[in-house]
mmCIF file of C-alpha atoms in Angstrom:
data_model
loop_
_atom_site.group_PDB
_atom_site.id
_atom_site.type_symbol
_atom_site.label_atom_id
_atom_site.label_comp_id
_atom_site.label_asym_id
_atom_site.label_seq_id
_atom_site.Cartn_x
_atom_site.Cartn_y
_atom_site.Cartn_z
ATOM 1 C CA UNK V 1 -22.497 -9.015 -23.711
ATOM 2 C CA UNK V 2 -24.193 -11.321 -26.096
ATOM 3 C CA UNK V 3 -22.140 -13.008 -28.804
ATOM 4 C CA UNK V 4 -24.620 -15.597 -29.936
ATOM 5 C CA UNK V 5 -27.846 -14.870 -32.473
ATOM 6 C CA UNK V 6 -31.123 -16.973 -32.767
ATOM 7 C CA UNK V 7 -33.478 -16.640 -35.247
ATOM 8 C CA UNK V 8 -36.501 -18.300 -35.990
ATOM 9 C CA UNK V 9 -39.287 -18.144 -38.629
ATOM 10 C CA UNK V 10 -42.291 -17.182 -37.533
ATOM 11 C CA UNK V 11 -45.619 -19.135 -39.896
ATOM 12 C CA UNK V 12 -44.941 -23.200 -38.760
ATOM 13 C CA UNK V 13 -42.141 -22.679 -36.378
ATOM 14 C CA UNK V 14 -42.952 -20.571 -33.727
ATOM 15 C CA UNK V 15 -46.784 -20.365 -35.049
ATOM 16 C CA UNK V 16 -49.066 -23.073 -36.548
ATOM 17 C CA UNK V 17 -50.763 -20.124 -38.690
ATOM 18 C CA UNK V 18 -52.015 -22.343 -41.187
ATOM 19 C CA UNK V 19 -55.324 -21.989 -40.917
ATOM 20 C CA UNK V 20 -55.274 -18.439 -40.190
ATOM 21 C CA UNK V 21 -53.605 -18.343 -42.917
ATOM 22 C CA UNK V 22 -55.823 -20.608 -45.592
ATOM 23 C CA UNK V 23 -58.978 -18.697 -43.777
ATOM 24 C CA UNK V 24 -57.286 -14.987 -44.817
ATOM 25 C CA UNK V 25 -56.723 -15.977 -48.391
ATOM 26 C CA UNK V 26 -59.657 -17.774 -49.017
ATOM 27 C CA UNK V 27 -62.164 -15.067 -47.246
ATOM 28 C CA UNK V 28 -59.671 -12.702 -49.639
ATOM 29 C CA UNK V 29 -60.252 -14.684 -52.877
ATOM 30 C CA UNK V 30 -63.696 -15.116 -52.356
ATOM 31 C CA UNK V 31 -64.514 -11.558 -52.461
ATOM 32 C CA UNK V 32 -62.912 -11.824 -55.994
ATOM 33 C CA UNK V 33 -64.815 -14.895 -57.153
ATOM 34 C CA UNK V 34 -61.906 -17.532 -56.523
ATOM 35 C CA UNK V 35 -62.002 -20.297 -54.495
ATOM 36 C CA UNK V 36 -58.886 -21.944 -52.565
ATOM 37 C CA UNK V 37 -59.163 -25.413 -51.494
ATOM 38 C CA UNK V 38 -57.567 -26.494 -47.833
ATOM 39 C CA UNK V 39 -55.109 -29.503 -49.363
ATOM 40 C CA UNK V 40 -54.150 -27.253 -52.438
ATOM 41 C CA UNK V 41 -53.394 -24.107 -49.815
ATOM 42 C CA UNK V 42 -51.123 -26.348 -47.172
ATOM 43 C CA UNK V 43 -49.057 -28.383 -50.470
ATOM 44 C CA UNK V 44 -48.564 -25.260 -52.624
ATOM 45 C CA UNK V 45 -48.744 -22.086 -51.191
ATOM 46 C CA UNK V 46 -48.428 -22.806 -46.982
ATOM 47 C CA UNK V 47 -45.052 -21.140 -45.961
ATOM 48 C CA UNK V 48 -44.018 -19.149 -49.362
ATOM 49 C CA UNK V 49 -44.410 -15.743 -50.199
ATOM 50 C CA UNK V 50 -47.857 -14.426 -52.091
ATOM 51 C CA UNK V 51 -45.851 -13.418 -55.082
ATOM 52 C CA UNK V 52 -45.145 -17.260 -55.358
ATOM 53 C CA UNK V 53 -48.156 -18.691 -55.287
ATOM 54 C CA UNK V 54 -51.230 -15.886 -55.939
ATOM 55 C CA UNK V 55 -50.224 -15.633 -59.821
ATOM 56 C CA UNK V 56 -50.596 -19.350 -59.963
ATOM 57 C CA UNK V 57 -54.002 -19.414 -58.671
ATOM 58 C CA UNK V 58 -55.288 -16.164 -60.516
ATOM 59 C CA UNK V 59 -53.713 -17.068 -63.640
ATOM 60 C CA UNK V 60 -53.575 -14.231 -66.034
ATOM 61 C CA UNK V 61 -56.499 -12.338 -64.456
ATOM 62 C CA UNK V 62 -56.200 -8.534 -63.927
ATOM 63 C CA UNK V 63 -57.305 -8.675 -60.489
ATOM 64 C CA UNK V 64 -53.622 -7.552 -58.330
ATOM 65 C CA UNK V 65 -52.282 -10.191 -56.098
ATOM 66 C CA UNK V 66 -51.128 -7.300 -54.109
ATOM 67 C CA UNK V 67 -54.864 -6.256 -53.514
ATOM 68 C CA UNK V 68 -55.606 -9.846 -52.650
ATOM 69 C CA UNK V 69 -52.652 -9.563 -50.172
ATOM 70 C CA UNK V 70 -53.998 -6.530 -48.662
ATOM 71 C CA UNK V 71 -57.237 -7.664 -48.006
ATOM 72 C CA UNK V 72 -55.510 -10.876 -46.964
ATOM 73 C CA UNK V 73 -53.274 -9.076 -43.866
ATOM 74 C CA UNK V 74 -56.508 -6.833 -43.109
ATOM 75 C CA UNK V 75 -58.518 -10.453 -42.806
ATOM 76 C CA UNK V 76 -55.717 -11.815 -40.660
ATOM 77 C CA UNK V 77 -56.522 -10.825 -36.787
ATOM 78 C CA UNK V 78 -59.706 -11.453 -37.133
ATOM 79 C CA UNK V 79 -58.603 -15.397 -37.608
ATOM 80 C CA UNK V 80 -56.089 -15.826 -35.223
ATOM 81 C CA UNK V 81 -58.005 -17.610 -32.839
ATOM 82 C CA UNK V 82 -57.315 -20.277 -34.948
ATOM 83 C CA UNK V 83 -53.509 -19.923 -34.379
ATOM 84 C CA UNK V 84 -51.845 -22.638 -32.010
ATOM 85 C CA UNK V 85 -48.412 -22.037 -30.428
ATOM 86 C CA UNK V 86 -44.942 -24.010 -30.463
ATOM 87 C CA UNK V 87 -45.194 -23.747 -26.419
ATOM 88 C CA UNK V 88 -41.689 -26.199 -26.312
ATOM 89 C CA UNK V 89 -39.885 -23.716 -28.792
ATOM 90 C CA UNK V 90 -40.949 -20.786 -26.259
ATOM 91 C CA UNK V 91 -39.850 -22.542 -23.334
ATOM 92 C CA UNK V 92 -36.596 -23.096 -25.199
ATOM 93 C CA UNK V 93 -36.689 -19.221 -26.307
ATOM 94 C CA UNK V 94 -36.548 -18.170 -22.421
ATOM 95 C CA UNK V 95 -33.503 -20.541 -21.770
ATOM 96 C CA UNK V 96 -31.673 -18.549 -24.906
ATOM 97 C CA UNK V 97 -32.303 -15.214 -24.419
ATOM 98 C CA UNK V 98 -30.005 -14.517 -21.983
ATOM 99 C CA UNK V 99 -26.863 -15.417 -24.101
ATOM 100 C CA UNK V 100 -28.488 -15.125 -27.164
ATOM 101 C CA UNK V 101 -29.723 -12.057 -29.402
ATOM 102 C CA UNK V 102 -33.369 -13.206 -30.392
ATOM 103 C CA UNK V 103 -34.728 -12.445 -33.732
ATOM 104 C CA UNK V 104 -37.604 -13.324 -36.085
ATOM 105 C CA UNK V 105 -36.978 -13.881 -40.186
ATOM 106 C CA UNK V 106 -40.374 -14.795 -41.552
ATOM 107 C CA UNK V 107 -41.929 -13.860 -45.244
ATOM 108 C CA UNK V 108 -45.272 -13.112 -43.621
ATOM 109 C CA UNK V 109 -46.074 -9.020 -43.627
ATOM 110 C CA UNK V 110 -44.830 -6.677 -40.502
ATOM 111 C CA UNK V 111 -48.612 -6.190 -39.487
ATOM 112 C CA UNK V 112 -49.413 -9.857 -39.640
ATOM 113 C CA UNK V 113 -45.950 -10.405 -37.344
ATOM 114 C CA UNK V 114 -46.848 -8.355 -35.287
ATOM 115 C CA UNK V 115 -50.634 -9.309 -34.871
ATOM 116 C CA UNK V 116 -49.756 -12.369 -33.855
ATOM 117 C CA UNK V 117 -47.282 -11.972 -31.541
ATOM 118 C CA UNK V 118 -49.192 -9.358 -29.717
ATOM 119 C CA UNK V 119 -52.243 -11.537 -29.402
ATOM 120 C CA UNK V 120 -50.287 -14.054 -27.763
ATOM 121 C CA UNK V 121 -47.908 -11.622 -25.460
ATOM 122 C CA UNK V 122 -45.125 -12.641 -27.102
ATOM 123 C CA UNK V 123 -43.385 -9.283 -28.876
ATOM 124 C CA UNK V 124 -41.679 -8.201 -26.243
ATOM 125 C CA UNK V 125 -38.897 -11.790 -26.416
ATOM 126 C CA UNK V 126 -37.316 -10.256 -29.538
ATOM 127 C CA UNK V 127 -34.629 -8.028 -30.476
ATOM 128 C CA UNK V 128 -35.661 -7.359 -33.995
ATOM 129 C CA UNK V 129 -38.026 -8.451 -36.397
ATOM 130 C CA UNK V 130 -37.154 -8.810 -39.673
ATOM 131 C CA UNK V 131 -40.255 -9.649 -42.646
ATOM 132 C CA UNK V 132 -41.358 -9.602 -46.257
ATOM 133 C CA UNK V 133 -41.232 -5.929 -45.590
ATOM 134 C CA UNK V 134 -37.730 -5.572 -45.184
ATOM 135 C CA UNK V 135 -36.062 -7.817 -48.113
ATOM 136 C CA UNK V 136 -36.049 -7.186 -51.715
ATOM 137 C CA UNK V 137 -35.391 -11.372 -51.743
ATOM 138 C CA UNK V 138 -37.783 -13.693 -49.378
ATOM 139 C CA UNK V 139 -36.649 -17.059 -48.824
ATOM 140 C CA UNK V 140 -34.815 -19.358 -50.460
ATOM 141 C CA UNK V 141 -32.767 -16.377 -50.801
ATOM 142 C CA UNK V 142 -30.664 -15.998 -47.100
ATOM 143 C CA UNK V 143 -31.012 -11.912 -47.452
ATOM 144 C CA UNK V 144 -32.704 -11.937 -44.145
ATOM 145 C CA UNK V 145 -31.088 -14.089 -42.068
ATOM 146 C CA UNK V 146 -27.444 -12.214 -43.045
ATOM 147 C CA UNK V 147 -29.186 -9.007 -42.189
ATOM 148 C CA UNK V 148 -29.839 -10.024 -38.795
ATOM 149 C CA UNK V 149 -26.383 -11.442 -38.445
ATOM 150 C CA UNK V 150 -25.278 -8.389 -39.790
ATOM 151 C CA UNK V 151 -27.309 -6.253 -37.341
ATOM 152 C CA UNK V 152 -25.983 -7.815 -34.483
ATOM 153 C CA UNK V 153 -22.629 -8.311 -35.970
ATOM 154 C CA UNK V 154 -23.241 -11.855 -35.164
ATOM 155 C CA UNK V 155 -21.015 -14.596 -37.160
ATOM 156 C CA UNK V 156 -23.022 -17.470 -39.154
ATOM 157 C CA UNK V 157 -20.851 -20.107 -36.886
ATOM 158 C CA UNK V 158 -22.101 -18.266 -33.995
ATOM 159 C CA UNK V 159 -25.856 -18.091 -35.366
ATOM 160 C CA UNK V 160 -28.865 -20.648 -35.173
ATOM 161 C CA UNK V 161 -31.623 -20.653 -36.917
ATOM 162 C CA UNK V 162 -35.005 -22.761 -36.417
ATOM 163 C CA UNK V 163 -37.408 -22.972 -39.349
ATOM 164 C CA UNK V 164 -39.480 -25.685 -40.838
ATOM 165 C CA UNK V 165 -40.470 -24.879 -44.649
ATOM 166 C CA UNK V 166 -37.940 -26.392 -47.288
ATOM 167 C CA UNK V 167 -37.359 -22.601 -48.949
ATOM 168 C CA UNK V 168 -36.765 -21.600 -45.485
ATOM 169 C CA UNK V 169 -34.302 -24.088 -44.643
ATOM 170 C CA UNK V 170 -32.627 -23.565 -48.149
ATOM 171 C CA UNK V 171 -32.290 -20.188 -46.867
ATOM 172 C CA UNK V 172 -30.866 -20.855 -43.523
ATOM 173 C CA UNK V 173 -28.266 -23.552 -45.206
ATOM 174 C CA UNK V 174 -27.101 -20.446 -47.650
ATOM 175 C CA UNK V 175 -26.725 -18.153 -44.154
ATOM 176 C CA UNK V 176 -24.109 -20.204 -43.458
ATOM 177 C CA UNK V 177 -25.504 -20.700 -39.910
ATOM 178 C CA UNK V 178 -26.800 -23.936 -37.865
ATOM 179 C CA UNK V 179 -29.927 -25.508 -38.813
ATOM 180 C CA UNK V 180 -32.689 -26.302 -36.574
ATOM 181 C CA UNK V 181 -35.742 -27.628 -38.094
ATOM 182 C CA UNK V 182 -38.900 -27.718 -36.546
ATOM 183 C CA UNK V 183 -41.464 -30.520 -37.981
ATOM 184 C CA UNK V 184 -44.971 -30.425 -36.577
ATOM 185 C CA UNK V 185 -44.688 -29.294 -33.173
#
């Protein structure tokens, strides 16, 4: 029986979704008449949550952020050819998942996690996915992470947990559970 839990985040760590994701939101803001710049998308919003970041760029407009979002995750498999792969931290995912529980903690939608994990036959490695859809808090808060420990009745000392953002990391540090960050694979 497993006693050990990974998790990792998905957008940076096991994904380099950053232009899928800067091509989504920008195709998305455009149909609104806003325009998002590469170098202001990968400082400021790249690896937070749309609630973060989409008020900030709108301003005080009416226009929803959560229609922007929606248009946003529809938008999203049609640009994930641009998505690269962390290829080492997969090859290091098929040493652990024989001893190790194997989850995903990421801020990015269900659909979108999904999308992209199908597209690169790579759902079927985890034992539970855990996203935006399923916290009231996102990262920095560590609500995730301890619901995956706590689905697996997994310990934090008995828990790793690979991400690369610095609100993600934040997170993992409040879990209570080893640190693994990943920086530009």
């Amino acid at each position: 029986m497993k006693k050990k839990l990974a998790i990792f985040d998905l957008d940076g760590t096991l994904f380099d979704t950053k232009d899928v994701n800067f091509s989504s939101y920008k195709y998305a803001l455009e149909k609104y008449n806003y325009n998002l710049e590469y170098e202001y998308f990968c400082k400021e919003c790249y690896g937070m949550s749309y609630e973060r970041f989409l008020p900030e760029i709108l301003k005080d407009d009416k226009v929803s952020i959560h229609d922007i979002h929606k248009l946003k995750k529809a938008l999203y498999p049609s640009n994930l050819g641009q998505a690269k792969i962390n290829e080492h931290l997969f090859n290091i995912i098929e040493l652990l998942k024989e001893k190790y529980f194997l989850a995903i903690v990421t801020t990015a939608s269900r659909k979108n996690c999904i999308e992209i994990l199908k597209y690169f036959r790579k759902h079927d490695l985890f034992d539970l996915i855990i996203s935006y859809d399923d916290v009231v808090h996102v990262k920095p808060n560590p609500e995730g992470f301890i619901k995956a420990m706590k689905f697996f009745n997994i310990e934090p000392g008995q828990t790793i947990i690979f991400e690369d953002s610095s609100v993600g990391i934040e997170a993992a540090e409040k879990s209570g559970a080893g640190v693994f960050v990943v920086n530009k694979f």
